[in-house]
mmCIF file with all atom_site columns, C-alpha atoms in Angstrom:
data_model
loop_
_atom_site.group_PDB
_atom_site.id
_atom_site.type_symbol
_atom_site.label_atom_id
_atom_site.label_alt_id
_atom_site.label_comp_id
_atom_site.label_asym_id
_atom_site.label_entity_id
_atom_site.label_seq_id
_atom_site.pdbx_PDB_ins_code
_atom_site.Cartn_x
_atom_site.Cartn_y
_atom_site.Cartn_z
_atom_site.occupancy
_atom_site.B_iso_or_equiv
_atom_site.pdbx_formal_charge
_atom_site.auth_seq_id
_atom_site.auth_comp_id
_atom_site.auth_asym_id
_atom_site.auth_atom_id
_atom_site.pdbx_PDB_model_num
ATOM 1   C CA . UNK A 1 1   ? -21.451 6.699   19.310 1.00 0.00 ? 1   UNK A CA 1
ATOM 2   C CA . UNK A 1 2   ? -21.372 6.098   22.842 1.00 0.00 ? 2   UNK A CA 1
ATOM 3   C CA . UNK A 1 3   ? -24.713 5.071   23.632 1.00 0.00 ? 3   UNK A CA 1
ATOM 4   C CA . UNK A 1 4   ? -24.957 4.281   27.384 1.00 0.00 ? 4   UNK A CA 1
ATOM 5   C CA . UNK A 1 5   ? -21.186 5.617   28.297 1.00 0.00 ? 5   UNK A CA 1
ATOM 6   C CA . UNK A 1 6   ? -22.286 8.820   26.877 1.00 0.00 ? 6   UNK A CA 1
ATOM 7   C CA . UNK A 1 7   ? -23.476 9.609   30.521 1.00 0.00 ? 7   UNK A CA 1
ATOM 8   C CA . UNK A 1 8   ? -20.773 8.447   32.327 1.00 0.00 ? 8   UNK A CA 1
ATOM 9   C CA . UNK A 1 9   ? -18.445 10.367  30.061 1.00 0.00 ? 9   UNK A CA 1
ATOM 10  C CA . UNK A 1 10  ? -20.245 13.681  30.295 1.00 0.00 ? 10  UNK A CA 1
ATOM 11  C CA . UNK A 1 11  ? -20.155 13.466  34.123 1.00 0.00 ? 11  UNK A CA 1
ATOM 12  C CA . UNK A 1 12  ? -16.395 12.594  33.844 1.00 0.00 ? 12  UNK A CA 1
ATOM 13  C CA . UNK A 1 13  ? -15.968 15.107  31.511 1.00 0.00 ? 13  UNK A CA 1
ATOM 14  C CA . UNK A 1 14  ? -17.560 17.882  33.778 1.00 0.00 ? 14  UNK A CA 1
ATOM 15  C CA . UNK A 1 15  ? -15.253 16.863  36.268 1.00 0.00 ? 15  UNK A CA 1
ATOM 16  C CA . UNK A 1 16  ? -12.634 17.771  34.320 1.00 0.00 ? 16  UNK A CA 1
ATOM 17  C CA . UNK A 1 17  ? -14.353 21.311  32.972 1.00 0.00 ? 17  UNK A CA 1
ATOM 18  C CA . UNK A 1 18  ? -14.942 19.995  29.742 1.00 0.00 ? 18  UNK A CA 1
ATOM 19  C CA . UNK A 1 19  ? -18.324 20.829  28.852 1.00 0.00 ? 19  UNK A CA 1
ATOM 20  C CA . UNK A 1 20  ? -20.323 18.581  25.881 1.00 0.00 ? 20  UNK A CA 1
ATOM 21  C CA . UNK A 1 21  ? -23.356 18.970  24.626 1.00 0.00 ? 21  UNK A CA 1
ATOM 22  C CA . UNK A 1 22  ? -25.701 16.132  22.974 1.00 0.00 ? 22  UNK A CA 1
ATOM 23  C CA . UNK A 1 23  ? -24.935 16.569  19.455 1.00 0.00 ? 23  UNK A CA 1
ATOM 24  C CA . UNK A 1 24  ? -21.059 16.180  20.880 1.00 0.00 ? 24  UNK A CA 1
ATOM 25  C CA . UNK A 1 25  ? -21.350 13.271  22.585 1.00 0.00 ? 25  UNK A CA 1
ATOM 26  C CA . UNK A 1 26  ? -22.767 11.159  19.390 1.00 0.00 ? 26  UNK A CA 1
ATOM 27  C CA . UNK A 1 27  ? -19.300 11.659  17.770 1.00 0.00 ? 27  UNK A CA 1
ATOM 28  C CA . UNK A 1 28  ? -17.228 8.583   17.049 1.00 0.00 ? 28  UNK A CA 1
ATOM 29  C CA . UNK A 1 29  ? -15.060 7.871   19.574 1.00 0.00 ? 29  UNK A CA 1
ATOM 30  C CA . UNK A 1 30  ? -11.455 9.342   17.826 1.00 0.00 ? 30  UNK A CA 1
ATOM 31  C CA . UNK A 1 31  ? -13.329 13.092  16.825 1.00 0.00 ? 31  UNK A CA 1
ATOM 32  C CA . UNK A 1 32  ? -14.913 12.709  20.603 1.00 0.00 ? 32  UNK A CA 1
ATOM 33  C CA . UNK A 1 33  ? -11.349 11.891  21.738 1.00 0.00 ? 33  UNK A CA 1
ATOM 34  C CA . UNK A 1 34  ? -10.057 14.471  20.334 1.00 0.00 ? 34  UNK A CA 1
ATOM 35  C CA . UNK A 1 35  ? -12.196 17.001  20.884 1.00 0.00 ? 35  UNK A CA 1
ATOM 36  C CA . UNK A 1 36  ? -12.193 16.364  24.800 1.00 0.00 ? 36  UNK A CA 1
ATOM 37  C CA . UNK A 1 37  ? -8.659  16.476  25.037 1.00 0.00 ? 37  UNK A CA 1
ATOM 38  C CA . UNK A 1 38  ? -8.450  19.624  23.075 1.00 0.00 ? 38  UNK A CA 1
ATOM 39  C CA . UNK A 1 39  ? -10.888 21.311  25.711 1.00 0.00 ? 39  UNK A CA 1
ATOM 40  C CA . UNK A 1 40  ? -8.979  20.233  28.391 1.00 0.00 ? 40  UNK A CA 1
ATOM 41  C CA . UNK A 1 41  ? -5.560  20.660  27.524 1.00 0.00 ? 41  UNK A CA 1
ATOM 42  C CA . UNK A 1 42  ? -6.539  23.742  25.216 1.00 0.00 ? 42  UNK A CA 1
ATOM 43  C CA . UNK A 1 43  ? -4.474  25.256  22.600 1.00 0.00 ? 43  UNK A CA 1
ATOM 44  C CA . UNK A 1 44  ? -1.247  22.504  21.760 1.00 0.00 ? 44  UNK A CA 1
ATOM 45  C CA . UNK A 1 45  ? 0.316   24.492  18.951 1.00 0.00 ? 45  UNK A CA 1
ATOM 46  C CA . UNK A 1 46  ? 2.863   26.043  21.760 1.00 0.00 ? 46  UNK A CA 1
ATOM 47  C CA . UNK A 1 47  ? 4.546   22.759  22.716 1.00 0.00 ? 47  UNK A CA 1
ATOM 48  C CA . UNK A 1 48  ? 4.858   21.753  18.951 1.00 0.00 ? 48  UNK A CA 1
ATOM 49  C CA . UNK A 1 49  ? 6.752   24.735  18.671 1.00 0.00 ? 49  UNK A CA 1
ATOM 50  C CA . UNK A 1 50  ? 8.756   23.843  21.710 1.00 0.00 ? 50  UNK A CA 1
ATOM 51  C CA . UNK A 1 51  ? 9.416   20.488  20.222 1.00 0.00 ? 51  UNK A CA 1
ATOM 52  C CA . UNK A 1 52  ? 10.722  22.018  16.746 1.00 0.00 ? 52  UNK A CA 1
ATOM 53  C CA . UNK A 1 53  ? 12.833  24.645  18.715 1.00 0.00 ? 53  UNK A CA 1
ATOM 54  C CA . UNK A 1 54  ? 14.652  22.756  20.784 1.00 0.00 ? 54  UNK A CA 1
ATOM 55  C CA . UNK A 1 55  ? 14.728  18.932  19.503 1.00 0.00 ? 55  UNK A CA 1
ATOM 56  C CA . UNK A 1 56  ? 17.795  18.961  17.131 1.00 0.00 ? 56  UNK A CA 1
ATOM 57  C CA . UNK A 1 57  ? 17.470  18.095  13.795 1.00 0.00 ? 57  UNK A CA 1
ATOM 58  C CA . UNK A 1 58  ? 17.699  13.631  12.150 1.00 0.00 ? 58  UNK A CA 1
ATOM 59  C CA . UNK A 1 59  ? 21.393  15.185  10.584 1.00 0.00 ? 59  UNK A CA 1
ATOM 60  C CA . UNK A 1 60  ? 22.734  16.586  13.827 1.00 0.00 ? 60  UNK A CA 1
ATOM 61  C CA . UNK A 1 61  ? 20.839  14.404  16.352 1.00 0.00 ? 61  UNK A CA 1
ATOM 62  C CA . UNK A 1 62  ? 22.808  10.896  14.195 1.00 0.00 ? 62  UNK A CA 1
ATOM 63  C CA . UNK A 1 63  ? 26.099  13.083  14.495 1.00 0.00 ? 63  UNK A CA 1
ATOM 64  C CA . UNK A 1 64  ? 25.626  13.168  18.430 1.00 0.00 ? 64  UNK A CA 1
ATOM 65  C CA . UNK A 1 65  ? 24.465  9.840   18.771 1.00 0.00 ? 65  UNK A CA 1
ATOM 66  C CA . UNK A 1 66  ? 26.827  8.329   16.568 1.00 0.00 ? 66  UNK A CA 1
ATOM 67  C CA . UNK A 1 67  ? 29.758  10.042  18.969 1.00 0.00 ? 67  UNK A CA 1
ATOM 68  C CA . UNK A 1 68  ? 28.563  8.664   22.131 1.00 0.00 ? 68  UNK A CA 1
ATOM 69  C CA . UNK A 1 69  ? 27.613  4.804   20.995 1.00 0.00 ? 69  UNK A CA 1
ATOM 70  C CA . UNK A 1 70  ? 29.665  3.780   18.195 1.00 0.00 ? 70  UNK A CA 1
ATOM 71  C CA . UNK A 1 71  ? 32.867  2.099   19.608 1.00 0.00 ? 71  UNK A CA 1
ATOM 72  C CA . UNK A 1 72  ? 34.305  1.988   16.182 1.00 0.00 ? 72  UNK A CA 1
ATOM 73  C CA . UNK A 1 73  ? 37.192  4.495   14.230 1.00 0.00 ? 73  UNK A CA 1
ATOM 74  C CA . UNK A 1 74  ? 34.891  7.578   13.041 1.00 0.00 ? 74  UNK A CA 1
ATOM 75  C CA . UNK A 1 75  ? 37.638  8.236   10.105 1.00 0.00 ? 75  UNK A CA 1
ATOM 76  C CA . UNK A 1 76  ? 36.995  4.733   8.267  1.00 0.00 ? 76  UNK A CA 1
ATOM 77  C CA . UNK A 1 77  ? 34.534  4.954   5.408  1.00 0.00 ? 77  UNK A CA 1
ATOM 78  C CA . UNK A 1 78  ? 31.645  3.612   7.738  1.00 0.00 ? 78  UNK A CA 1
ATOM 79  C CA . UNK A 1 79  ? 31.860  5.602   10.226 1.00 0.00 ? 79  UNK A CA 1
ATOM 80  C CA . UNK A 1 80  ? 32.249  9.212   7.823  1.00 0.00 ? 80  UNK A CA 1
ATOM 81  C CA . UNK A 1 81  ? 29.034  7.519   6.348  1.00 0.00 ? 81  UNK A CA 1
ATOM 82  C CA . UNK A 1 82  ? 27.091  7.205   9.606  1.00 0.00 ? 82  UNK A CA 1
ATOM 83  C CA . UNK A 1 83  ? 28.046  10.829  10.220 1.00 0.00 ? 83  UNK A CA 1
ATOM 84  C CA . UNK A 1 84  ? 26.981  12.016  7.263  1.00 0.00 ? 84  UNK A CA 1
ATOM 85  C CA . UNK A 1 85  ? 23.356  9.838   7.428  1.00 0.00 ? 85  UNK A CA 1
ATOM 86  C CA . UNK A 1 86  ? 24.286  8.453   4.100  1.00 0.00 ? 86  UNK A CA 1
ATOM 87  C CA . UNK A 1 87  ? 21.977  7.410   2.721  1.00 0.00 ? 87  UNK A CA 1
ATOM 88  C CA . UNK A 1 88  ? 24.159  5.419   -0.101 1.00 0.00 ? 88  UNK A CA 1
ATOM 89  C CA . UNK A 1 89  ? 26.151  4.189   2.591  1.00 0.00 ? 89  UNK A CA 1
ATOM 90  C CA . UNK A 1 90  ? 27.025  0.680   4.260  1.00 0.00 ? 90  UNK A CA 1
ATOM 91  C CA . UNK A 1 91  ? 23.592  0.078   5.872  1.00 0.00 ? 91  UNK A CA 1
ATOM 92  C CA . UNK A 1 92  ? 24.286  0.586   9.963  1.00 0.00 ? 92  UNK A CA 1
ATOM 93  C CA . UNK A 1 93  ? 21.357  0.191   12.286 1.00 0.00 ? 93  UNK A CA 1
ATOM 94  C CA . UNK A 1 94  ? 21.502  0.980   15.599 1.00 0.00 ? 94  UNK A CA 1
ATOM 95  C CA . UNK A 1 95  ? 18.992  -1.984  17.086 1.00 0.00 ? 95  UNK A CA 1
ATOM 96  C CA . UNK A 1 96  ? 17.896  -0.871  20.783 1.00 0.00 ? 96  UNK A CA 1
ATOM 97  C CA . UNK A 1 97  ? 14.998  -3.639  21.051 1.00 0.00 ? 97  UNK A CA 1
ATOM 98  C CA . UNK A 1 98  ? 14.754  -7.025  19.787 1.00 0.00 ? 98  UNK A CA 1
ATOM 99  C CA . UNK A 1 99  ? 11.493  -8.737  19.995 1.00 0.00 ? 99  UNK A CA 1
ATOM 100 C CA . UNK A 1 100 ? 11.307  -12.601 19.662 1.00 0.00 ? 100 UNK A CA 1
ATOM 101 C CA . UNK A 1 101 ? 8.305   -14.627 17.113 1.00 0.00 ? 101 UNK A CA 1
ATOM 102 C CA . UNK A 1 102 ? 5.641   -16.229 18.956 1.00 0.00 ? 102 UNK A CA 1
ATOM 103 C CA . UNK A 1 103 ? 6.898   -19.138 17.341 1.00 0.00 ? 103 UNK A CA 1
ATOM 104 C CA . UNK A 1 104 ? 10.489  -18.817 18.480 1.00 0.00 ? 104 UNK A CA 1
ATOM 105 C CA . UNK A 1 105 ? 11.488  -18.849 14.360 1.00 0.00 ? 105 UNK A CA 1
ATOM 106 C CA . UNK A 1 106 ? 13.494  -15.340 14.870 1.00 0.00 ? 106 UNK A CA 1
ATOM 107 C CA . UNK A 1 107 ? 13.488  -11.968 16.020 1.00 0.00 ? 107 UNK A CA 1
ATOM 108 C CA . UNK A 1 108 ? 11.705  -8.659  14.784 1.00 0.00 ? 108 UNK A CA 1
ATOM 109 C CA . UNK A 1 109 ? 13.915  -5.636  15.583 1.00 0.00 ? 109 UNK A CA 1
ATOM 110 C CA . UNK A 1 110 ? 13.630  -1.712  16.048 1.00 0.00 ? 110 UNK A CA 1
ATOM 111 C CA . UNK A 1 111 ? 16.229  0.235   15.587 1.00 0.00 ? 111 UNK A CA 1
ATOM 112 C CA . UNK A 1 112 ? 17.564  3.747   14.214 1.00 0.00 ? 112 UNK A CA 1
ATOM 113 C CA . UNK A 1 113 ? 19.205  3.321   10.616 1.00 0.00 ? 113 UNK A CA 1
ATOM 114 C CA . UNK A 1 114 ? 22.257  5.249   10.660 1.00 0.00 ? 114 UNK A CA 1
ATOM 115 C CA . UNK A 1 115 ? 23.324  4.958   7.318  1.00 0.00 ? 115 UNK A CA 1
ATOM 116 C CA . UNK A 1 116 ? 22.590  2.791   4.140  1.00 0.00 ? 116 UNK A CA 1
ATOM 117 C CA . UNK A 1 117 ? 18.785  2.647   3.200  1.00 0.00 ? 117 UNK A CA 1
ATOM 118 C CA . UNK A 1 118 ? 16.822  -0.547  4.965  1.00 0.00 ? 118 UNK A CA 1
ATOM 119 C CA . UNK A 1 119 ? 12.926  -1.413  3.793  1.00 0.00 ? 119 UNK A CA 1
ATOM 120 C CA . UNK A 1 120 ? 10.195  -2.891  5.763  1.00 0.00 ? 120 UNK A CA 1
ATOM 121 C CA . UNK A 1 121 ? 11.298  -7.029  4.664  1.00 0.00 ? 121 UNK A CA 1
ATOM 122 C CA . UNK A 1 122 ? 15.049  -6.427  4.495  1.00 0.00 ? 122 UNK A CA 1
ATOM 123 C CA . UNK A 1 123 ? 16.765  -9.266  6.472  1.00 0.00 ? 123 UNK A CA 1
ATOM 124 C CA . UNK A 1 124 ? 19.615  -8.351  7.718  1.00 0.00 ? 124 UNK A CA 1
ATOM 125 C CA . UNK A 1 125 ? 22.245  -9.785  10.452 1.00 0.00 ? 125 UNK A CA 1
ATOM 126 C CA . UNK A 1 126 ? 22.547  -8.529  14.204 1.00 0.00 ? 126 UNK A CA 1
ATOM 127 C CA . UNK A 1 127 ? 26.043  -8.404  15.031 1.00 0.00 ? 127 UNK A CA 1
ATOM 128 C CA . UNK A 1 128 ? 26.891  -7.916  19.029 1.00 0.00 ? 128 UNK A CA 1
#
């Protein structure tokens, strides 16, 4: 619950042309959340449906990204097997951030795993 914000909020929230009654406004803050954002921005089943229509698929999205960032020969084994998102393949991440230890003992990465399979404690070696 809200307690005191719960006025503030409501006057916000008519602002906005949300309109919430009493009961409403005693909701935890993630159903309240949620609920007020579903009021304003209404119905948000169309724009999943624009993400699954036109957002290509993991298997051809790795083929495309594959072809415009790896510098390597495509015909070797390890490049057929980041093409293919091989799952049984050489693992091949793709790192695009690294982020250093508050203790300066190493670095946590995120990347996109192009082939091979990679699980949350794997060490592995950045090469580049």
């Amino acid at each position: 619950a809200l307690g005191s914000e719960g006025e503030e909020l409501q006057k916000v929230a008519a602002d906005l042309g949300v309109k919430l009654t009493k009961e409403e406004l005693k909701f935890d803050i993630k159903p309240l959340l949620k609920l007020v954002l579903s009021r304003f921005f209404g119905d948000v089943s169309g724009f999943a449906q624009m993400i699954l229509d036109h957002t290509p698929s993991p298997m051809d999205g790795a083929r495309v990204k594959v072809q415009h960032t790896y510098s390597g020969d495509l015909h070797t084994s390890v490049g057929k097997n980041m093409l293919a998102c091989d799952k049984n393949g050489l693992p091949m991440i793709n790192i695009v951030k690294l982020y250093d230890r508050p203790d300066a003992s190493g670095f946590d990465s995120y990347g996109r795993v192009m082939s091979g399979t990679i699980k949350v404690g794997d060490r592995v070696r950045v090469l580049g």
